[in-house]
Amino acid sequence: GAVVSQHPSWVICKSGTSVKIECRSLDFQATTMFWYRQFPKQSLMLMATSNEGSKATYEQGVEKDKFLINHASLTLSTLTVTSAHPEDSSFYICSASGTVLSNQPQHFGDGTRLSIL
Amino acid sequence: GQQVMQIPQYQHVQEGEDFTTYCNSSTTLSNIQWYKQRPGGHPVFLIQLVKSGEVKKQKRLTFQFGEAKKNSSLHITATQTTDVGTYFCAGEASNDYKLSFGAGTTVTVRA
């Protein structure tokens, strides 16, 4: 079945560091990828939508200069949290949709737990 | 913007009992999806409902989509300890795959 790989699964780093998270579709072409953020005991909040080869569309309240998204190929999207601070600590999850025969419209990665000290 | 409300937020169930979680959207949806997330895990797709009034079953789970395509429910019968987790509904307003997630219902089971 369709698989989405997200890397790294866990990051701990110092305040001010920039962190890059990768989201790969392993066996299908992901024309659209989504990035979500989930704080503890809360729901998933959509941050941005990215289509291959074009600029990402950010949801209201999400700083595009803070959360840089690149979707350069049909199998890879990256989220870079620039100059991360403790309030950016969260669970970041990507999902992908595209040209795959599946009974589900989106395929989620395993998520990345980001902890900023 | 589109909002999806989900209740209850927490459900503590005796093993063997039934329970239901409900979702309501502020706008008409093109489809609604249900996910389950175990503690420490990522959301796992359960099902997608597309048609008005649609009912789908997966073993002990019954999913319904309202006639107006604005509300949905998940009913679990004979709850087991494996049902522990948080169940999210997620609505798609237009056919662009963008999902608005409900707050989730976190289920705990007492044996």
PDB file of C-alpha atoms in Angstrom:
ATOM      1  CA  GLY A   1       0.000   0.000   0.000  1.00  0.00           C
ATOM      2  CA  ALA A   2       0.915   3.666  -0.238  1.00  0.00           C
ATOM      3  CA  VAL A   3       3.594   4.688   2.223  1.00  0.00           C
ATOM      4  CA  VAL A   4       4.676   8.104   3.414  1.00  0.00           C
ATOM      5  CA  SER A   5       7.980   8.324   5.239  1.00  0.00           C
ATOM      6  CA  GLN A   6       8.735  11.218   7.546  1.00  0.00           C
ATOM      7  CA  HIS A   7      12.183  11.956   8.912  1.00  0.00           C
ATOM      8  CA  PRO A   8      13.410  12.531  11.536  1.00  0.00           C
ATOM      9  CA  SER A   9      10.938  11.032  13.962  1.00  0.00           C
ATOM     10  CA  TRP A  10      12.357  12.918  16.944  1.00  0.00           C
ATOM     11  CA  VAL A  11      14.404  16.091  17.234  1.00  0.00           C
ATOM     12  CA  ILE A  12      15.762  17.823  20.320  1.00  0.00           C
ATOM     13  CA  CYS A  13      17.723  20.995  19.729  1.00  0.00           C
ATOM     14  CA  LYS A  14      18.666  24.335  21.191  1.00  0.00           C
ATOM     15  CA  SER A  15      16.674  27.501  20.818  1.00  0.00           C
ATOM     16  CA  GLY A  16      17.644  29.418  17.685  1.00  0.00           C
ATOM     17  CA  THR A  17      18.404  26.315  15.650  1.00  0.00           C
ATOM     18  CA  SER A  18      16.732  25.685  12.308  1.00  0.00           C
ATOM     19  CA  VAL A  19      15.251  22.235  11.859  1.00  0.00           C
ATOM     20  CA  LYS A  20      14.388  20.522   8.582  1.00  0.00           C
ATOM     21  CA  ILE A  21      11.755  17.790   8.402  1.00  0.00           C
ATOM     22  CA  GLU A  22      11.387  15.601   5.313  1.00  0.00           C
ATOM     23  CA  CYS A  23       8.263  13.949   4.010  1.00  0.00           C
ATOM     24  CA  ARG A  24       8.593  11.376   1.242  1.00  0.00           C
ATOM     25  CA  SER A  25       6.044   9.382  -0.669  1.00  0.00           C
ATOM     26  CA  LEU A  26       7.768   6.063  -1.216  1.00  0.00           C
ATOM     27  CA  ASP A  27       5.629   4.353  -3.829  1.00  0.00           C
ATOM     28  CA  PHE A  28       3.460   7.008  -5.412  1.00  0.00           C
ATOM     29  CA  GLN A  29       3.640  10.516  -6.799  1.00  0.00           C
ATOM     30  CA  ALA A  30       2.384  13.045  -4.273  1.00  0.00           C
ATOM     31  CA  THR A  31       0.969  15.965  -6.190  1.00  0.00           C
ATOM     32  CA  THR A  32      -0.161  17.581  -2.953  1.00  0.00           C
ATOM     33  CA  MET A  33       1.348  17.418   0.499  1.00  0.00           C
ATOM     34  CA  PHE A  34      -0.030  18.828   3.708  1.00  0.00           C
ATOM     35  CA  TRP A  35       1.750  19.838   6.890  1.00  0.00           C
ATOM     36  CA  TYR A  36      -0.033  19.663  10.228  1.00  0.00           C
ATOM     37  CA  ARG A  37       0.941  20.584  13.761  1.00  0.00           C
ATOM     38  CA  GLN A  38      -0.452  18.921  16.851  1.00  0.00           C
ATOM     39  CA  PHE A  39       0.093  20.195  20.384  1.00  0.00           C
ATOM     40  CA  PRO A  40      -0.320  17.738  23.293  1.00  0.00           C
ATOM     41  CA  LYS A  41      -3.894  16.604  23.816  1.00  0.00           C
ATOM     42  CA  GLN A  42      -5.087  18.755  20.933  1.00  0.00           C
ATOM     43  CA  SER A  43      -6.260  18.161  17.425  1.00  0.00           C
ATOM     44  CA  LEU A  44      -4.313  18.394  14.170  1.00  0.00           C
ATOM     45  CA  MET A  45      -4.118  21.887  12.776  1.00  0.00           C
ATOM     46  CA  LEU A  46      -3.370  22.333   9.101  1.00  0.00           C
ATOM     47  CA  MET A  47      -0.380  24.626   8.632  1.00  0.00           C
ATOM     48  CA  ALA A  48       0.059  24.653   4.872  1.00  0.00           C
ATOM     49  CA  THR A  49      -0.659  22.935   1.605  1.00  0.00           C
ATOM     50  CA  SER A  50       2.068  22.411  -0.930  1.00  0.00           C
ATOM     51  CA  ASN A  51       1.781  21.427  -4.551  1.00  0.00           C
ATOM     52  CA  GLU A  52       4.784  20.166  -6.446  1.00  0.00           C
ATOM     53  CA  GLY A  53       6.639  22.959  -8.190  1.00  0.00           C
ATOM     54  CA  SER A  54       4.661  25.840  -6.724  1.00  0.00           C
ATOM     55  CA  LYS A  55       4.659  27.933  -3.586  1.00  0.00           C
ATOM     56  CA  ALA A  56       2.952  26.587  -0.522  1.00  0.00           C
ATOM     57  CA  THR A  57      -0.369  27.980   0.622  1.00  0.00           C
ATOM     58  CA  TYR A  58      -0.300  28.807   4.321  1.00  0.00           C
ATOM     59  CA  GLU A  59      -3.260  28.789   6.672  1.00  0.00           C
ATOM     60  CA  GLN A  60      -4.194  31.930   8.519  1.00  0.00           C
ATOM     61  CA  GLY A  61      -1.907  32.636  11.431  1.00  0.00           C
ATOM     62  CA  VAL A  62       0.994  30.496  10.171  1.00  0.00           C
ATOM     63  CA  GLU A  63       4.144  32.501   9.474  1.00  0.00           C
ATOM     64  CA  LYS A  64       5.512  31.557   6.085  1.00  0.00           C
ATOM     65  CA  ASP A  65       8.936  33.016   6.895  1.00  0.00           C
ATOM     66  CA  LYS A  66       9.055  30.904  10.039  1.00  0.00           C
ATOM     67  CA  PHE A  67       7.917  27.653   8.481  1.00  0.00           C
ATOM     68  CA  LEU A  68       9.570  27.252   5.096  1.00  0.00           C
ATOM     69  CA  ILE A  69       8.040  24.611   2.856  1.00  0.00           C
ATOM     70  CA  ASN A  70       9.613  23.222  -0.264  1.00  0.00           C
ATOM     71  CA  HIS A  71       7.948  20.706  -2.570  1.00  0.00           C
ATOM     72  CA  ALA A  72      10.542  20.363  -5.282  1.00  0.00           C
ATOM     73  CA  SER A  73       9.621  16.908  -6.514  1.00  0.00           C
ATOM     74  CA  LEU A  74       6.615  14.617  -6.656  1.00  0.00           C
ATOM     75  CA  THR A  75       8.005  12.477  -3.869  1.00  0.00           C
ATOM     76  CA  LEU A  76       9.528  14.955  -1.443  1.00  0.00           C
ATOM     77  CA  SER A  77       8.364  17.912   0.600  1.00  0.00           C
ATOM     78  CA  THR A  78      10.357  19.566   3.369  1.00  0.00           C
ATOM     79  CA  LEU A  79       9.349  21.757   6.275  1.00  0.00           C
ATOM     80  CA  THR A  80      12.046  23.920   7.824  1.00  0.00           C
ATOM     81  CA  VAL A  81      11.345  25.510  11.176  1.00  0.00           C
ATOM     82  CA  THR A  82      13.654  28.502  11.181  1.00  0.00           C
ATOM     83  CA  SER A  83      15.198  29.863  14.372  1.00  0.00           C
ATOM     84  CA  ALA A  84      13.083  27.513  16.455  1.00  0.00           C
ATOM     85  CA  HIS A  85      12.007  28.524  19.948  1.00  0.00           C
ATOM     86  CA  PRO A  86      10.434  26.493  22.780  1.00  0.00           C
ATOM     87  CA  GLU A  87       6.928  27.515  21.707  1.00  0.00           C
ATOM     88  CA  ASP A  88       7.571  25.742  18.382  1.00  0.00           C
ATOM     89  CA  SER A  89       7.877  22.425  20.217  1.00  0.00           C
ATOM     90  CA  SER A  90       5.141  20.232  18.833  1.00  0.00           C
ATOM     91  CA  PHE A  91       4.295  17.128  16.832  1.00  0.00           C
ATOM     92  CA  TYR A  92       4.571  17.874  13.116  1.00  0.00           C
ATOM     93  CA  ILE A  93       2.844  15.504  10.695  1.00  0.00           C
ATOM     94  CA  CYS A  94       2.800  15.460   6.919  1.00  0.00           C
ATOM     95  CA  SER A  95       0.318  13.813   4.628  1.00  0.00           C
ATOM     96  CA  ALA A  96       0.315  13.220   0.916  1.00  0.00           C
ATOM     97  CA  SER A  97      -2.254  12.719  -1.786  1.00  0.00           C
ATOM     98  CA  GLY A  98      -1.676  11.954  -5.406  1.00  0.00           C
ATOM     99  CA  THR A  99      -1.711   9.435  -8.174  1.00  0.00           C
ATOM    100  CA  VAL A 100      -2.240   6.275  -6.204  1.00  0.00           C
ATOM    101  CA  LEU A 101      -5.037   3.780  -6.306  1.00  0.00           C
ATOM    102  CA  SER A 102      -6.130   3.586  -2.729  1.00  0.00           C
ATOM    103  CA  ASN A 103      -9.221   3.544  -0.601  1.00  0.00           C
ATOM    104  CA  GLN A 104      -7.974   6.530   1.323  1.00  0.00           C
ATOM    105  CA  PRO A 105      -7.567  10.091   0.092  1.00  0.00           C
ATOM    106  CA  GLN A 106      -4.524  11.003   2.180  1.00  0.00           C
ATOM    107  CA  HIS A 107      -1.610   9.065   3.552  1.00  0.00           C
ATOM    108  CA  PHE A 108      -0.003  10.290   6.737  1.00  0.00           C
ATOM    109  CA  GLY A 109       3.610  10.098   7.779  1.00  0.00           C
ATOM    110  CA  ASP A 110       4.587   8.886  11.233  1.00  0.00           C
ATOM    111  CA  GLY A 111       5.179  12.433  12.464  1.00  0.00           C
ATOM    112  CA  THR A 112       8.134  14.308  13.935  1.00  0.00           C
ATOM    113  CA  ARG A 113       8.311  15.245  17.595  1.00  0.00           C
ATOM    114  CA  LEU A 114      10.198  18.509  17.892  1.00  0.00           C
ATOM    115  CA  SER A 115      11.480  19.650  21.274  1.00  0.00           C
ATOM    116  CA  ILE A 116      13.241  22.996  21.535  1.00  0.00           C
ATOM    117  CA  LEU A 117      15.253  23.563  24.704  1.00  0.00           C
TER     118      LEU A 117
ATOM    119  CA  GLY B   1     -13.726  29.415   7.907  1.00  0.00           C
ATOM    120  CA  GLN B   2     -14.890  25.860   8.124  1.00  0.00           C
ATOM    121  CA  GLN B   3     -15.179  24.428  11.622  1.00  0.00           C
ATOM    122  CA  VAL B   4     -15.737  20.867  12.699  1.00  0.00           C
ATOM    123  CA  MET B   5     -16.988  20.300  16.229  1.00  0.00           C
ATOM    124  CA  GLN B   6     -16.654  16.911  17.884  1.00  0.00           C
ATOM    125  CA  ILE B   7     -18.134  15.613  21.127  1.00  0.00           C
ATOM    126  CA  PRO B   8     -17.538  14.250  23.644  1.00  0.00           C
ATOM    127  CA  GLN B   9     -13.908  15.165  24.219  1.00  0.00           C
ATOM    128  CA  TYR B  10     -13.411  12.228  26.549  1.00  0.00           C
ATOM    129  CA  GLN B  11     -15.215   8.919  26.772  1.00  0.00           C
ATOM    130  CA  HIS B  12     -14.510   6.452  29.567  1.00  0.00           C
ATOM    131  CA  VAL B  13     -16.179   3.173  28.739  1.00  0.00           C
ATOM    132  CA  GLN B  14     -16.688  -0.113  30.526  1.00  0.00           C
ATOM    133  CA  GLU B  15     -15.367  -2.987  28.449  1.00  0.00           C
ATOM    134  CA  GLY B  16     -18.213  -4.513  26.514  1.00  0.00           C
ATOM    135  CA  GLU B  17     -20.334  -1.371  26.425  1.00  0.00           C
ATOM    136  CA  ASP B  18     -21.157   0.747  23.386  1.00  0.00           C
ATOM    137  CA  PHE B  19     -20.403   4.420  22.771  1.00  0.00           C
ATOM    138  CA  THR B  20     -20.824   7.054  20.099  1.00  0.00           C
ATOM    139  CA  THR B  21     -18.806  10.105  19.108  1.00  0.00           C
ATOM    140  CA  TYR B  22     -20.409  12.887  17.092  1.00  0.00           C
ATOM    141  CA  CYS B  23     -19.148  15.462  14.615  1.00  0.00           C
ATOM    142  CA  ASN B  24     -20.858  18.537  13.302  1.00  0.00           C
ATOM    143  CA  SER B  25     -19.628  20.888  10.598  1.00  0.00           C
ATOM    144  CA  SER B  26     -20.506  24.557  10.182  1.00  0.00           C
ATOM    145  CA  THR B  27     -20.576  24.042   6.412  1.00  0.00           C
ATOM    146  CA  THR B  28     -21.696  21.317   4.024  1.00  0.00           C
ATOM    147  CA  LEU B  29     -18.957  18.805   3.403  1.00  0.00           C
ATOM    148  CA  SER B  30     -17.960  16.972   0.277  1.00  0.00           C
ATOM    149  CA  ASN B  31     -16.827  14.084   2.449  1.00  0.00           C
ATOM    150  CA  ILE B  32     -15.920  13.253   6.010  1.00  0.00           C
ATOM    151  CA  GLN B  33     -13.116  10.993   7.165  1.00  0.00           C
ATOM    152  CA  TRP B  34     -12.430   9.250  10.427  1.00  0.00           C
ATOM    153  CA  TYR B  35      -9.023   8.594  11.937  1.00  0.00           C
ATOM    154  CA  LYS B  36      -7.738   6.831  15.030  1.00  0.00           C
ATOM    155  CA  GLN B  37      -4.615   7.943  16.842  1.00  0.00           C
ATOM    156  CA  ARG B  38      -3.037   5.835  19.532  1.00  0.00           C
ATOM    157  CA  PRO B  39      -1.008   7.570  22.273  1.00  0.00           C
ATOM    158  CA  GLY B  40       2.347   8.557  20.812  1.00  0.00           C
ATOM    159  CA  GLY B  41       1.290   7.567  17.321  1.00  0.00           C
ATOM    160  CA  HIS B  42       0.119   9.226  14.153  1.00  0.00           C
ATOM    161  CA  PRO B  43      -3.442   9.329  12.774  1.00  0.00           C
ATOM    162  CA  VAL B  44      -4.492   6.136  11.046  1.00  0.00           C
ATOM    163  CA  PHE B  45      -7.180   6.334   8.399  1.00  0.00           C
ATOM    164  CA  LEU B  46     -10.354   4.410   9.205  1.00  0.00           C
ATOM    165  CA  ILE B  47     -12.894   5.370   6.582  1.00  0.00           C
ATOM    166  CA  GLN B  48     -14.256   8.019   4.229  1.00  0.00           C
ATOM    167  CA  LEU B  49     -17.954   8.821   3.801  1.00  0.00           C
ATOM    168  CA  VAL B  50     -19.048  10.645   0.681  1.00  0.00           C
ATOM    169  CA  LYS B  51     -22.759  10.158   0.075  1.00  0.00           C
ATOM    170  CA  SER B  52     -25.603  11.825   1.912  1.00  0.00           C
ATOM    171  CA  GLY B  53     -27.045   9.447   4.512  1.00  0.00           C
ATOM    172  CA  GLU B  54     -24.253   6.927   3.957  1.00  0.00           C
ATOM    173  CA  VAL B  55     -23.690   4.215   6.544  1.00  0.00           C
ATOM    174  CA  LYS B  56     -20.600   2.030   6.586  1.00  0.00           C
ATOM    175  CA  LYS B  57     -19.566  -0.713   8.958  1.00  0.00           C
ATOM    176  CA  GLN B  58     -16.182  -2.088   9.897  1.00  0.00           C
ATOM    177  CA  LYS B  59     -16.701  -4.999  12.273  1.00  0.00           C
ATOM    178  CA  ARG B  60     -17.818  -3.319  15.530  1.00  0.00           C
ATOM    179  CA  LEU B  61     -17.543   0.220  14.127  1.00  0.00           C
ATOM    180  CA  THR B  62     -20.483   1.912  12.405  1.00  0.00           C
ATOM    181  CA  PHE B  63     -19.991   5.218  10.624  1.00  0.00           C
ATOM    182  CA  GLN B  64     -22.811   7.498   9.497  1.00  0.00           C
ATOM    183  CA  PHE B  65     -22.921  10.607   7.344  1.00  0.00           C
ATOM    184  CA  GLY B  66     -25.928  12.865   7.805  1.00  0.00           C
ATOM    185  CA  GLU B  67     -28.472  13.610   5.115  1.00  0.00           C
ATOM    186  CA  ALA B  68     -27.359  17.244   4.960  1.00  0.00           C
ATOM    187  CA  LYS B  69     -23.683  16.186   4.828  1.00  0.00           C
ATOM    188  CA  LYS B  70     -22.906  18.355   7.829  1.00  0.00           C
ATOM    189  CA  ASN B  71     -22.756  15.795  10.598  1.00  0.00           C
ATOM    190  CA  SER B  72     -21.369  12.356  11.192  1.00  0.00           C
ATOM    191  CA  SER B  73     -21.097   9.774  13.920  1.00  0.00           C
ATOM    192  CA  LEU B  74     -18.970   6.813  14.877  1.00  0.00           C
ATOM    193  CA  HIS B  75     -20.594   4.121  16.994  1.00  0.00           C
ATOM    194  CA  ILE B  76     -18.523   1.347  18.554  1.00  0.00           C
ATOM    195  CA  THR B  77     -20.252  -1.684  19.989  1.00  0.00           C
ATOM    196  CA  ALA B  78     -18.874  -4.060  22.623  1.00  0.00           C
ATOM    197  CA  THR B  79     -15.859  -1.894  23.358  1.00  0.00           C
ATOM    198  CA  GLN B  80     -12.542  -3.686  23.773  1.00  0.00           C
ATOM    199  CA  THR B  81      -9.243  -2.549  25.258  1.00  0.00           C
ATOM    200  CA  THR B  82      -7.857  -2.374  21.714  1.00  0.00           C
ATOM    201  CA  ASP B  83     -10.302   0.472  21.032  1.00  0.00           C
ATOM    202  CA  VAL B  84      -8.298   2.795  23.288  1.00  0.00           C
ATOM    203  CA  GLY B  85      -7.117   5.934  21.514  1.00  0.00           C
ATOM    204  CA  THR B  86      -8.336   9.232  20.148  1.00  0.00           C
ATOM    205  CA  TYR B  87     -10.853   9.204  17.320  1.00  0.00           C
ATOM    206  CA  PHE B  88     -10.877  12.204  15.004  1.00  0.00           C
ATOM    207  CA  CYS B  89     -13.349  13.164  12.373  1.00  0.00           C
ATOM    208  CA  ALA B  90     -12.023  15.337   9.553  1.00  0.00           C
ATOM    209  CA  GLY B  91     -14.182  17.159   7.073  1.00  0.00           C
ATOM    210  CA  GLU B  92     -13.327  18.183   3.546  1.00  0.00           C
ATOM    211  CA  ALA B  93     -15.414  21.118   2.348  1.00  0.00           C
ATOM    212  CA  SER B  94     -14.339  21.141  -1.280  1.00  0.00           C
ATOM    213  CA  ASN B  95     -12.531  18.607  -3.380  1.00  0.00           C
ATOM    214  CA  ASP B  96      -9.057  19.914  -2.613  1.00  0.00           C
ATOM    215  CA  TYR B  97      -8.113  17.347   0.037  1.00  0.00           C
ATOM    216  CA  LYS B  98      -7.828  20.035   2.758  1.00  0.00           C
ATOM    217  CA  LEU B  99      -9.101  18.603   6.000  1.00  0.00           C
ATOM    218  CA  SER B 100     -10.495  20.315   9.077  1.00  0.00           C
ATOM    219  CA  PHE B 101     -10.101  18.029  12.040  1.00  0.00           C
ATOM    220  CA  GLY B 102     -12.474  17.822  14.959  1.00  0.00           C
ATOM    221  CA  ALA B 103     -11.083  18.087  18.489  1.00  0.00           C
ATOM    222  CA  GLY B 104     -11.126  14.309  18.855  1.00  0.00           C
ATOM    223  CA  THR B 105     -12.713  11.938  21.336  1.00  0.00           C
ATOM    224  CA  THR B 106     -10.217  10.250  23.614  1.00  0.00           C
ATOM    225  CA  VAL B 107     -11.447   6.826  24.629  1.00  0.00           C
ATOM    226  CA  THR B 108     -10.300   4.910  27.695  1.00  0.00           C
ATOM    227  CA  VAL B 109     -11.598   1.485  28.611  1.00  0.00           C
ATOM    228  CA  ARG B 110     -11.939  -0.068  32.043  1.00  0.00           C
ATOM    229  CA  ALA B 111     -11.843  -3.831  32.195  1.00  0.00           C
TER     230      ALA B 111
END
